[in-house]
PDB file of C-alpha atoms in Angstrom:
ATOM      1  CA  MET A 731      -0.199  -0.097   0.174  1.00 48.00           C
ATOM      2  CA  SER A 732       1.342   2.926  -1.293  1.00 52.00           C
ATOM      3  CA  PRO A 733       1.865   6.094   2.314  1.00 67.00           C
ATOM      4  CA  GLY A 734      -0.044   8.815   2.430  1.00 90.00           C
ATOM      5  CA  LEU A 735      -1.068  10.582  -0.681  1.00 95.00           C
ATOM      6  CA  GLY A 736      -1.613  14.150  -0.180  1.00 96.00           C
ATOM      7  CA  LEU A 737      -4.170  16.677  -1.465  1.00 94.00           C
ATOM      8  CA  ARG A 738      -1.937  17.993  -4.783  1.00 95.00           C
ATOM      9  CA  HIS A 739      -1.051  14.195  -5.583  1.00 96.00           C
ATOM     10  CA  GLN A 740      -2.291  13.551  -9.399  1.00 97.00           C
ATOM     11  CA  ARG A 741      -4.272  10.705  -8.035  1.00 97.00           C
ATOM     12  CA  VAL A 742      -6.452  12.618  -5.284  1.00 97.00           C
ATOM     13  CA  GLN A 743      -6.650  15.523  -7.745  1.00 97.00           C
ATOM     14  CA  ARG A 744      -8.553  12.722 -10.488  1.00 97.00           C
ATOM     15  CA  LEU A 745     -10.574  12.055  -7.755  1.00 96.00           C
ATOM     16  CA  ARG A 746     -12.169  15.547  -7.087  1.00 96.00           C
ATOM     17  CA  ARG A 747     -12.207  15.986 -11.223  1.00 97.00           C
ATOM     18  CA  LEU A 748     -14.255  12.410 -11.219  1.00 97.00           C
ATOM     19  CA  LEU A 749     -16.579  13.566  -8.200  1.00 96.00           C
ATOM     20  CA  ALA A 750     -17.001  17.046  -9.342  1.00 95.00           C
ATOM     21  CA  ARG A 751     -17.061  16.984 -13.426  1.00 96.00           C
ATOM     22  CA  ARG A 752     -20.123  14.680 -15.571  1.00 96.00           C
ATOM     23  CA  SER A 753     -17.825  15.450 -18.544  1.00 97.00           C
ATOM     24  CA  VAL A 754     -14.191  13.753 -17.366  1.00 98.00           C
ATOM     25  CA  ARG A 755     -16.624  10.431 -15.855  1.00 97.00           C
ATOM     26  CA  ARG A 756     -17.802  10.334 -18.811  1.00 96.00           C
ATOM     27  CA  ALA A 757     -14.740  10.713 -21.340  1.00 97.00           C
ATOM     28  CA  GLU A 758     -13.284   8.195 -18.709  1.00 97.00           C
ATOM     29  CA  GLY A 759     -15.379   5.647 -18.179  1.00 97.00           C
ATOM     30  CA  VAL A 760     -15.289   5.366 -14.447  1.00 98.00           C
ATOM     31  CA  PHE A 761     -16.604   6.666 -11.337  1.00 98.00           C
ATOM     32  CA  VAL A 762     -16.306   7.402  -7.839  1.00 97.00           C
ATOM     33  CA  VAL A 763     -18.026   5.597  -5.131  1.00 96.00           C
ATOM     34  CA  GLU A 764     -18.024   6.339  -1.483  1.00 95.00           C
ATOM     35  CA  GLY A 765     -18.648   4.656   1.466  1.00 94.00           C
ATOM     36  CA  PRO A 766     -18.050   0.723   2.290  1.00 95.00           C
ATOM     37  CA  SER A 767     -21.630  -0.077   1.367  1.00 94.00           C
ATOM     38  CA  VAL A 768     -21.555   1.045  -1.867  1.00 95.00           C
ATOM     39  CA  LEU A 769     -18.009  -0.632  -2.243  1.00 96.00           C
ATOM     40  CA  ALA A 770     -19.082  -3.550  -0.624  1.00 96.00           C
ATOM     41  CA  ALA A 771     -22.320  -3.850  -3.506  1.00 94.00           C
ATOM     42  CA  ALA A 772     -20.094  -2.847  -5.677  1.00 95.00           C
ATOM     43  CA  LEU A 773     -17.876  -5.678  -5.113  1.00 96.00           C
ATOM     44  CA  ALA A 774     -21.007  -8.208  -4.771  1.00 95.00           C
ATOM     45  CA  ALA A 775     -22.223  -6.903  -8.431  1.00 93.00           C
ATOM     46  CA  GLY A 776     -18.826  -7.813  -9.900  1.00 95.00           C
ATOM     47  CA  ALA A 777     -17.796  -4.415 -10.940  1.00 96.00           C
ATOM     48  CA  GLU A 778     -14.368  -3.840 -11.935  1.00 96.00           C
ATOM     49  CA  VAL A 779     -12.866  -1.878  -9.211  1.00 98.00           C
ATOM     50  CA  GLU A 780      -9.688   0.305 -10.610  1.00 97.00           C
ATOM     51  CA  GLY A 781      -8.299   1.923  -7.014  1.00 97.00           C
ATOM     52  CA  VAL A 782      -9.521   2.145  -3.679  1.00 98.00           C
ATOM     53  CA  TYR A 783      -8.660   4.884  -1.406  1.00 97.00           C
ATOM     54  CA  LEU A 784      -8.707   5.076   2.399  1.00 96.00           C
ATOM     55  CA  ALA A 785      -8.834   7.626   5.038  1.00 94.00           C
ATOM     56  CA  PRO A 786      -6.363   6.472   8.238  1.00 94.00           C
ATOM     57  CA  GLY A 787      -6.830   4.407  10.535  1.00 91.00           C
ATOM     58  CA  ALA A 788      -9.848   3.004   8.296  1.00 92.00           C
ATOM     59  CA  PRO A 789     -11.983   0.409  10.463  1.00 94.00           C
ATOM     60  CA  GLU A 790     -11.300  -2.993  10.440  1.00 95.00           C
ATOM     61  CA  ARG A 791     -14.231  -3.653   7.850  1.00 95.00           C
ATOM     62  CA  VAL A 792     -12.903  -1.383   5.462  1.00 96.00           C
ATOM     63  CA  GLN A 793      -9.250  -3.186   5.432  1.00 96.00           C
ATOM     64  CA  VAL A 794     -11.459  -6.075   4.444  1.00 97.00           C
ATOM     65  CA  LEU A 795     -13.155  -4.485   1.558  1.00 97.00           C
ATOM     66  CA  ALA A 796      -9.909  -2.847   0.422  1.00 97.00           C
ATOM     67  CA  GLU A 797      -8.221  -6.692   0.552  1.00 97.00           C
ATOM     68  CA  GLN A 798     -11.186  -7.900  -1.723  1.00 97.00           C
ATOM     69  CA  ALA A 799     -10.693  -5.173  -4.542  1.00 97.00           C
ATOM     70  CA  ALA A 800      -6.975  -5.983  -4.444  1.00 97.00           C
ATOM     71  CA  ALA A 801      -7.243  -9.864  -5.092  1.00 97.00           C
ATOM     72  CA  GLY A 802      -9.626  -8.426  -7.821  1.00 96.00           C
ATOM     73  CA  GLY A 803      -6.916  -6.368  -9.519  1.00 96.00           C
ATOM     74  CA  ALA A 804      -7.423  -2.881  -7.691  1.00 97.00           C
ATOM     75  CA  ARG A 805      -4.846  -0.419  -6.305  1.00 97.00           C
ATOM     76  CA  VAL A 806      -5.237   0.550  -2.446  1.00 97.00           C
ATOM     77  CA  PHE A 807      -3.885   3.901  -1.611  1.00 97.00           C
ATOM     78  CA  GLU A 808      -3.898   5.533   1.610  1.00 96.00           C
ATOM     79  CA  LEU A 809      -4.742   8.841   1.826  1.00 96.00           C
ATOM     80  CA  ALA A 810      -2.501  11.664   4.202  1.00 96.00           C
ATOM     81  CA  PRO A 811      -4.712  12.789   7.141  1.00 94.00           C
ATOM     82  CA  GLY A 812      -7.134  15.499   6.683  1.00 92.00           C
ATOM     83  CA  VAL A 813      -7.402  14.911   2.243  1.00 94.00           C
ATOM     84  CA  LEU A 814     -10.566  12.754   2.426  1.00 92.00           C
ATOM     85  CA  GLU A 815     -12.430  14.970   3.751  1.00 90.00           C
ATOM     86  CA  ARG A 816     -11.722  17.696   1.636  1.00 92.00           C
ATOM     87  CA  VAL A 817     -12.153  15.492  -1.461  1.00 92.00           C
ATOM     88  CA  ALA A 818     -14.852  13.681  -0.170  1.00 86.00           C
ATOM     89  CA  ASP A 819     -18.484  14.807  -1.685  1.00 79.00           C
ATOM     90  CA  THR A 820     -20.295  14.155   1.715  1.00 78.00           C
ATOM     91  CA  VAL A 821     -20.562  16.607   4.689  1.00 76.00           C
ATOM     92  CA  THR A 822     -19.436  13.658   7.052  1.00 80.00           C
ATOM     93  CA  PRO A 823     -17.271  11.730   4.907  1.00 83.00           C
ATOM     94  CA  GLN A 824     -17.389   7.695   4.695  1.00 88.00           C
ATOM     95  CA  PRO A 825     -13.383   6.160   5.699  1.00 94.00           C
ATOM     96  CA  VAL A 826     -13.175   5.022   1.693  1.00 96.00           C
ATOM     97  CA  LEU A 827     -13.355   6.000  -1.746  1.00 96.00           C
ATOM     98  CA  ALA A 828     -12.969   3.923  -5.022  1.00 97.00           C
ATOM     99  CA  VAL A 829     -13.003   4.549  -8.807  1.00 98.00           C
ATOM    100  CA  VAL A 830     -14.927   2.064 -10.027  1.00 98.00           C
ATOM    101  CA  ARG A 831     -15.541   1.272 -14.180  1.00 97.00           C
ATOM    102  CA  GLN A 832     -18.839   2.476 -15.812  1.00 96.00           C
ATOM    103  CA  PRO A 833     -20.932  -0.730 -16.740  1.00 93.00           C
ATOM    104  CA  ARG A 834     -21.409  -0.238 -20.607  1.00 91.00           C
ATOM    105  CA  PRO A 835     -25.001  -2.100 -21.154  1.00 93.00           C
ATOM    106  CA  SER A 836     -25.989  -2.517 -24.957  1.00 92.00           C
ATOM    107  CA  TRP A 837     -28.747  -0.892 -26.158  1.00 92.00           C
ATOM    108  CA  ALA A 838     -29.922  -4.211 -27.879  1.00 91.00           C
ATOM    109  CA  SER A 839     -31.042  -4.955 -24.200  1.00 91.00           C
ATOM    110  CA  LEU A 840     -34.269  -2.205 -24.974  1.00 93.00           C
ATOM    111  CA  GLY A 841     -35.892  -5.092 -27.518  1.00 91.00           C
ATOM    112  CA  ARG A 842     -35.531  -7.974 -24.462  1.00 91.00           C
ATOM    113  CA  ALA A 843     -37.001  -5.852 -21.738  1.00 94.00           C
ATOM    114  CA  SER A 844     -40.168  -7.395 -18.931  1.00 96.00           C
ATOM    115  CA  LEU A 845     -39.700  -4.456 -17.044  1.00 98.00           C
ATOM    116  CA  ALA A 846     -38.090  -1.148 -17.736  1.00 98.00           C
ATOM    117  CA  VAL A 847     -38.356   2.437 -16.314  1.00 98.00           C
ATOM    118  CA  VAL A 848     -37.063   5.274 -18.771  1.00 98.00           C
ATOM    119  CA  LEU A 849     -36.304   8.887 -16.942  1.00 98.00           C
ATOM    120  CA  ALA A 850     -36.899  11.815 -19.224  1.00 97.00           C
ATOM    121  CA  GLY A 851     -36.102  14.862 -17.768  1.00 93.00           C
ATOM    122  CA  ALA A 852     -35.598  13.515 -14.594  1.00 95.00           C
ATOM    123  CA  ARG A 853     -32.892  16.050 -12.680  1.00 95.00           C
ATOM    124  CA  ASP A 854     -32.740  15.666  -9.047  1.00 96.00           C
ATOM    125  CA  PRO A 855     -29.788  13.153  -8.654  1.00 96.00           C
ATOM    126  CA  GLY A 856     -31.125  12.423  -5.345  1.00 96.00           C
ATOM    127  CA  ASN A 857     -34.733  11.508  -6.531  1.00 95.00           C
ATOM    128  CA  ALA A 858     -33.001   9.409  -9.271  1.00 97.00           C
ATOM    129  CA  GLY A 859     -31.425   7.248  -7.367  1.00 97.00           C
ATOM    130  CA  THR A 860     -33.994   6.143  -5.659  1.00 97.00           C
ATOM    131  CA  VAL A 861     -35.685   4.917  -8.824  1.00 98.00           C
ATOM    132  CA  VAL A 862     -32.323   3.413  -9.703  1.00 98.00           C
ATOM    133  CA  ARG A 863     -32.765   1.636  -6.170  1.00 97.00           C
ATOM    134  CA  ASN A 864     -36.352   1.068  -6.621  1.00 98.00           C
ATOM    135  CA  ALA A 865     -36.096  -0.582 -10.134  1.00 98.00           C
ATOM    136  CA  ALA A 866     -33.571  -2.864  -8.829  1.00 97.00           C
ATOM    137  CA  ALA A 867     -35.492  -4.111  -6.213  1.00 97.00           C
ATOM    138  CA  ALA A 868     -38.437  -4.547  -7.907  1.00 97.00           C
ATOM    139  CA  GLY A 869     -36.988  -7.147 -10.456  1.00 97.00           C
ATOM    140  CA  ALA A 870     -36.701  -4.310 -13.707  1.00 97.00           C
ATOM    141  CA  ASP A 871     -34.419  -5.271 -16.739  1.00 95.00           C
ATOM    142  CA  LEU A 872     -33.318  -1.538 -17.098  1.00 96.00           C
ATOM    143  CA  VAL A 873     -33.218   1.607 -16.153  1.00 98.00           C
ATOM    144  CA  VAL A 874     -32.217   4.378 -18.969  1.00 98.00           C
ATOM    145  CA  PHE A 875     -31.424   8.059 -18.156  1.00 98.00           C
ATOM    146  CA  GLY A 876     -32.711  10.151 -21.023  1.00 96.00           C
ATOM    147  CA  GLU A 877     -30.064  12.780 -22.470  1.00 91.00           C
ATOM    148  CA  GLU A 878     -31.794  15.643 -20.469  1.00 91.00           C
ATOM    149  CA  SER A 879     -31.765  13.894 -16.729  1.00 96.00           C
ATOM    150  CA  VAL A 880     -29.085  13.558 -14.259  1.00 97.00           C
ATOM    151  CA  ASP A 881     -25.729  11.670 -15.014  1.00 97.00           C
ATOM    152  CA  PRO A 882     -26.403   8.265 -13.311  1.00 97.00           C
ATOM    153  CA  PHE A 883     -22.878   8.404 -11.697  1.00 97.00           C
ATOM    154  CA  ASN A 884     -23.325  11.171 -10.126  1.00 96.00           C
ATOM    155  CA  PRO A 885     -21.772  10.490  -6.727  1.00 95.00           C
ATOM    156  CA  LYS A 886     -25.573  11.457  -5.350  1.00 95.00           C
ATOM    157  CA  THR A 887     -27.328   9.926  -7.633  1.00 97.00           C
ATOM    158  CA  VAL A 888     -24.765   6.759  -6.967  1.00 97.00           C
ATOM    159  CA  ARG A 889     -25.506   7.303  -2.757  1.00 94.00           C
ATOM    160  CA  ALA A 890     -29.216   7.333  -3.586  1.00 96.00           C
ATOM    161  CA  SER A 891     -29.010   4.045  -5.301  1.00 97.00           C
ATOM    162  CA  ALA A 892     -27.143   2.176  -2.459  1.00 94.00           C
ATOM    163  CA  GLY A 893     -24.967   1.161  -5.678  1.00 94.00           C
ATOM    164  CA  ALA A 894     -27.898  -0.182  -7.325  1.00 96.00           C
ATOM    165  CA  VAL A 895     -25.890   1.649 -10.363  1.00 97.00           C
ATOM    166  CA  LEU A 896     -24.187  -1.228 -10.907  1.00 95.00           C
ATOM    167  CA  VAL A 897     -26.985  -3.690 -10.231  1.00 94.00           C
ATOM    168  CA  VAL A 898     -29.530  -2.905 -12.958  1.00 96.00           C
ATOM    169  CA  PRO A 899     -28.403  -2.216 -16.616  1.00 96.00           C
ATOM    170  CA  VAL A 900     -28.213   1.950 -17.003  1.00 97.00           C
ATOM    171  CA  LEU A 901     -28.411   2.603 -20.466  1.00 96.00           C
ATOM    172  CA  CYS A 902     -27.978   6.897 -20.824  1.00 96.00           C
ATOM    173  CA  GLY A 903     -29.102   7.846 -24.356  1.00 95.00           C
ATOM    174  CA  PRO A 904     -31.773  10.256 -26.262  1.00 96.00           C
ATOM    175  CA  ALA A 905     -35.563   8.904 -24.685  1.00 96.00           C
ATOM    176  CA  LEU A 906     -36.611   9.178 -28.212  1.00 97.00           C
ATOM    177  CA  GLU A 907     -34.539   7.097 -29.290  1.00 96.00           C
ATOM    178  CA  ALA A 908     -34.845   4.792 -25.923  1.00 96.00           C
ATOM    179  CA  LEU A 909     -38.859   4.613 -26.489  1.00 97.00           C
ATOM    180  CA  ALA A 910     -38.835   3.760 -30.537  1.00 96.00           C
ATOM    181  CA  GLY A 911     -35.787   0.823 -29.137  1.00 96.00           C
ATOM    182  CA  LEU A 912     -38.445  -0.323 -26.920  1.00 96.00           C
ATOM    183  CA  ARG A 913     -42.104  -0.302 -29.146  1.00 95.00           C
ATOM    184  CA  ALA A 914     -39.761  -2.114 -31.825  1.00 94.00           C
ATOM    185  CA  GLY A 915     -39.187  -5.069 -29.328  1.00 94.00           C
ATOM    186  CA  GLY A 916     -42.588  -5.131 -28.325  1.00 95.00           C
ATOM    187  CA  THR A 917     -42.442  -3.726 -25.242  1.00 96.00           C
ATOM    188  CA  ARG A 918     -45.577  -1.164 -24.399  1.00 97.00           C
ATOM    189  CA  VAL A 919     -44.393   1.988 -23.052  1.00 98.00           C
ATOM    190  CA  LEU A 920     -46.180   3.786 -20.216  1.00 98.00           C
ATOM    191  CA  ALA A 921     -46.292   7.486 -19.562  1.00 97.00           C
ATOM    192  CA  ALA A 922     -46.296   8.425 -16.058  1.00 96.00           C
ATOM    193  CA  VAL A 923     -48.797  11.354 -15.274  1.00 94.00           C
ATOM    194  CA  ALA A 924     -50.162  13.297 -12.223  1.00 89.00           C
ATOM    195  CA  ARG A 925     -53.356  13.166 -13.476  1.00 89.00           C
ATOM    196  CA  GLY A 926     -55.740  12.265 -16.256  1.00 92.00           C
ATOM    197  CA  GLY A 927     -53.673   8.636 -16.896  1.00 94.00           C
ATOM    198  CA  GLN A 928     -55.920   5.113 -16.582  1.00 96.00           C
ATOM    199  CA  PRO A 929     -55.293   3.918 -12.871  1.00 96.00           C
ATOM    200  CA  HIS A 930     -52.217   2.088 -12.284  1.00 96.00           C
ATOM    201  CA  THR A 931     -54.570  -0.992 -11.006  1.00 95.00           C
ATOM    202  CA  GLU A 932     -56.270  -1.209 -13.856  1.00 96.00           C
ATOM    203  CA  VAL A 933     -54.062  -0.980 -16.546  1.00 96.00           C
ATOM    204  CA  ASP A 934     -51.771  -4.499 -17.521  1.00 96.00           C
ATOM    205  CA  LEU A 935     -48.826  -4.352 -16.069  1.00 97.00           C
ATOM    206  CA  ALA A 936     -47.846  -8.026 -16.697  1.00 96.00           C
ATOM    207  CA  ARG A 937     -46.922  -7.743 -19.814  1.00 95.00           C
ATOM    208  CA  PRO A 938     -43.443  -6.365 -20.958  1.00 97.00           C
ATOM    209  CA  VAL A 939     -43.884  -2.513 -20.139  1.00 98.00           C
ATOM    210  CA  ALA A 940     -41.489  -0.053 -19.958  1.00 98.00           C
ATOM    211  CA  LEU A 941     -42.871   3.077 -17.089  1.00 98.00           C
ATOM    212  CA  VAL A 942     -41.743   6.046 -18.497  1.00 98.00           C
ATOM    213  CA  LEU A 943     -41.165   9.583 -15.927  1.00 97.00           C
ATOM    214  CA  GLY A 944     -40.267  12.902 -16.717  1.00 95.00           C
ATOM    215  CA  ASN A 945     -39.095  16.027 -15.210  1.00 92.00           C
ATOM    216  CA  GLU A 946     -40.061  16.362 -11.480  1.00 86.00           C
ATOM    217  CA  ALA A 947     -41.701  19.809 -11.996  1.00 87.00           C
ATOM    218  CA  ALA A 948     -42.313  20.039 -15.454  1.00 87.00           C
ATOM    219  CA  GLY A 949     -43.786  16.180 -16.192  1.00 89.00           C
ATOM    220  CA  LEU A 950     -42.792  14.355 -19.346  1.00 93.00           C
ATOM    221  CA  ASP A 951     -41.795  16.994 -22.837  1.00 93.00           C
ATOM    222  CA  PRO A 952     -45.015  16.780 -24.950  1.00 94.00           C
ATOM    223  CA  ALA A 953     -43.112  14.657 -27.585  1.00 95.00           C
ATOM    224  CA  VAL A 954     -41.706  12.287 -24.821  1.00 96.00           C
ATOM    225  CA  ALA A 955     -45.643  11.729 -24.483  1.00 95.00           C
ATOM    226  CA  GLY A 956     -46.786  11.973 -27.424  1.00 95.00           C
ATOM    227  CA  ALA A 957     -43.836   8.722 -28.318  1.00 96.00           C
ATOM    228  CA  CYS A 958     -45.862   6.213 -25.413  1.00 97.00           C
ATOM    229  CA  ASP A 959     -48.712   4.102 -26.439  1.00 96.00           C
ATOM    230  CA  GLU A 960     -50.701   4.836 -23.048  1.00 96.00           C
ATOM    231  CA  GLN A 961     -50.751   7.744 -19.984  1.00 97.00           C
ATOM    232  CA  VAL A 962     -50.733   6.269 -16.356  1.00 97.00           C
ATOM    233  CA  SER A 963     -51.752   7.807 -13.260  1.00 94.00           C
ATOM    234  CA  VAL A 964     -51.930   6.612  -9.412  1.00 92.00           C
ATOM    235  CA  PRO A 965     -55.114   8.164  -7.748  1.00 92.00           C
ATOM    236  CA  MET A 966     -54.924  10.136  -5.031  1.00 84.00           C
ATOM    237  CA  PRO A 967     -57.731  11.171  -3.129  1.00 81.00           C
ATOM    238  CA  GLY A 968     -55.649  13.550  -0.761  1.00 79.00           C
ATOM    239  CA  ALA A 969     -55.256  16.978  -1.208  1.00 67.00           C
ATOM    240  CA  VAL A 970     -51.414  16.970  -3.317  1.00 70.00           C
ATOM    241  CA  GLU A 971     -51.055  17.610  -7.053  1.00 73.00           C
ATOM    242  CA  SER A 972     -48.407  14.536  -7.776  1.00 74.00           C
ATOM    243  CA  LEU A 973     -46.054  12.615  -5.957  1.00 82.00           C
ATOM    244  CA  ASN A 974     -42.509  12.259  -5.632  1.00 90.00           C
ATOM    245  CA  LEU A 975     -40.748  10.897  -8.567  1.00 93.00           C
ATOM    246  CA  ALA A 976     -39.112   8.339  -6.807  1.00 95.00           C
ATOM    247  CA  SER A 977     -42.624   7.334  -4.377  1.00 95.00           C
ATOM    248  CA  ALA A 978     -44.320   6.731  -8.272  1.00 95.00           C
ATOM    249  CA  ALA A 979     -41.831   5.066 -10.027  1.00 97.00           C
ATOM    250  CA  ALA A 980     -42.047   2.737  -6.693  1.00 97.00           C
ATOM    251  CA  VAL A 981     -45.793   2.312  -6.711  1.00 97.00           C
ATOM    252  CA  LEU A 982     -45.456   1.889 -10.500  1.00 97.00           C
ATOM    253  CA  LEU A 983     -43.126  -0.577 -10.061  1.00 98.00           C
ATOM    254  CA  PHE A 984     -44.389  -2.727  -7.031  1.00 97.00           C
ATOM    255  CA  GLU A 985     -47.905  -2.589  -9.153  1.00 97.00           C
ATOM    256  CA  ALA A 986     -46.350  -4.226 -11.591  1.00 97.00           C
ATOM    257  CA  VAL A 987     -44.982  -6.838  -9.453  1.00 97.00           C
ATOM    258  CA  ARG A 988     -47.971  -7.656  -7.535  1.00 96.00           C
ATOM    259  CA  GLN A 989     -49.525  -8.022 -11.323  1.00 96.00           C
ATOM    260  CA  ARG A 990     -46.982 -10.593 -11.994  1.00 95.00           C
ATOM    261  CA  SER A 991     -46.971 -12.552  -8.795  1.00 92.00           C
ATOM    262  CA  ASN A 992     -49.239 -15.360  -9.817  1.00 75.00           C
ATOM    263  CA  LEU A 993     -48.310 -15.864 -13.002  1.00 70.00           C
ATOM    264  CA  PRO A 994     -46.617 -18.931 -13.758  1.00 65.00           C
ATOM    265  CA  ASP A 995     -44.236 -17.158 -16.418  1.00 59.00           C
ATOM    266  CA  VAL A 996     -43.859 -13.477 -17.611  1.00 50.00           C
ATOM    267  CA  PRO A 997     -42.207 -13.930 -21.329  1.00 52.00           C
ATOM    268  CA  ARG A 998     -39.820 -11.191 -22.445  1.00 50.00           C
ATOM    269  CA  ALA A 999     -40.310  -9.089 -24.324  1.00 50.00           C
ATOM    270  CA  GLY A1000     -41.137 -10.225 -28.427  1.00 48.00           C
ATOM    271  CA  GLU A1001     -41.750 -13.603 -27.198  1.00 47.00           C
ATOM    272  CA  GLY A1002     -44.678 -15.507 -28.382  1.00 40.00           C
ATOM    273  CA  SER A1003     -45.858 -17.366 -25.071  1.00 34.00           C
ATOM    274  CA  LYS A1004     -49.246 -16.378 -23.815  1.00 32.00           C
ATOM    275  CA  GLY A1005     -50.457 -15.610 -20.515  1.00 33.00           C
ATOM    276  CA  PRO A1006     -53.305 -16.083 -18.964  1.00 29.00           C
ATOM    277  CA  GLY A1007     -56.537 -15.413 -21.447  1.00 29.00           C
ATOM    278  CA  GLY A1008     -54.569 -14.908 -24.630  1.00 26.00           C
ATOM    279  CA  ARG A1009     -53.227 -11.492 -23.126  1.00 24.00           C
ATOM    280  CA  TRP A1010     -49.979 -12.093 -24.945  1.00 20.00           C
TER     281      TRP A1010
END
């Protein structure tokens, strides 16, 4: 293990750039995870960990994780006292940072999606990360981040996802292109709207579907909404205008899980098997 790296060390300066700039993360194809829980999730997911950076006197659990990462080819460095506090994205820094390779799932996976989420203009990293976590928990096949959405590898998004950005495949690109790919593969595309859509419990979510969610304040862009097959809403008898984006995603995703729970097998998009009543 290298002795403590100071704040001006080139590796530490790279960490700062990766945490701060989407363009650097995109150009290098890596991102930074913070804390033992997210690092453990990355290792469990089989992610490629490039480097691990430890605070002085890091606890035993962190040392064990660093050894696991090193066994997989990662380099391990100790930071000088006070450096992690200057570099980390959080107010109360975790005792470890790690640089991880971004997964690169194929856009061909759009044609095989049974349950997908498309974020078309989601700007809040906490909301977006929680949606990814919900999607992973619901067994979704993929999450698409439209080009107007926050970076899925933003440090706040990664933290909110609890490492789920490495569990469920995440695609980044034009939302309209993603919708076209999903529909071409036989996946029905549903626009989530606050009001006026079909109630979510009355929409068939047991067959292959993609749930499209828009900007937290403005909702879906009209062009994106127009490219969807149907609109779906969560009825809200209370005196609020809309649900939080992540909450709406959770309700819709787990309604899909509920509807599918009694089916013997849910076919992938593009497969010709039939479900109960010949709905496929």
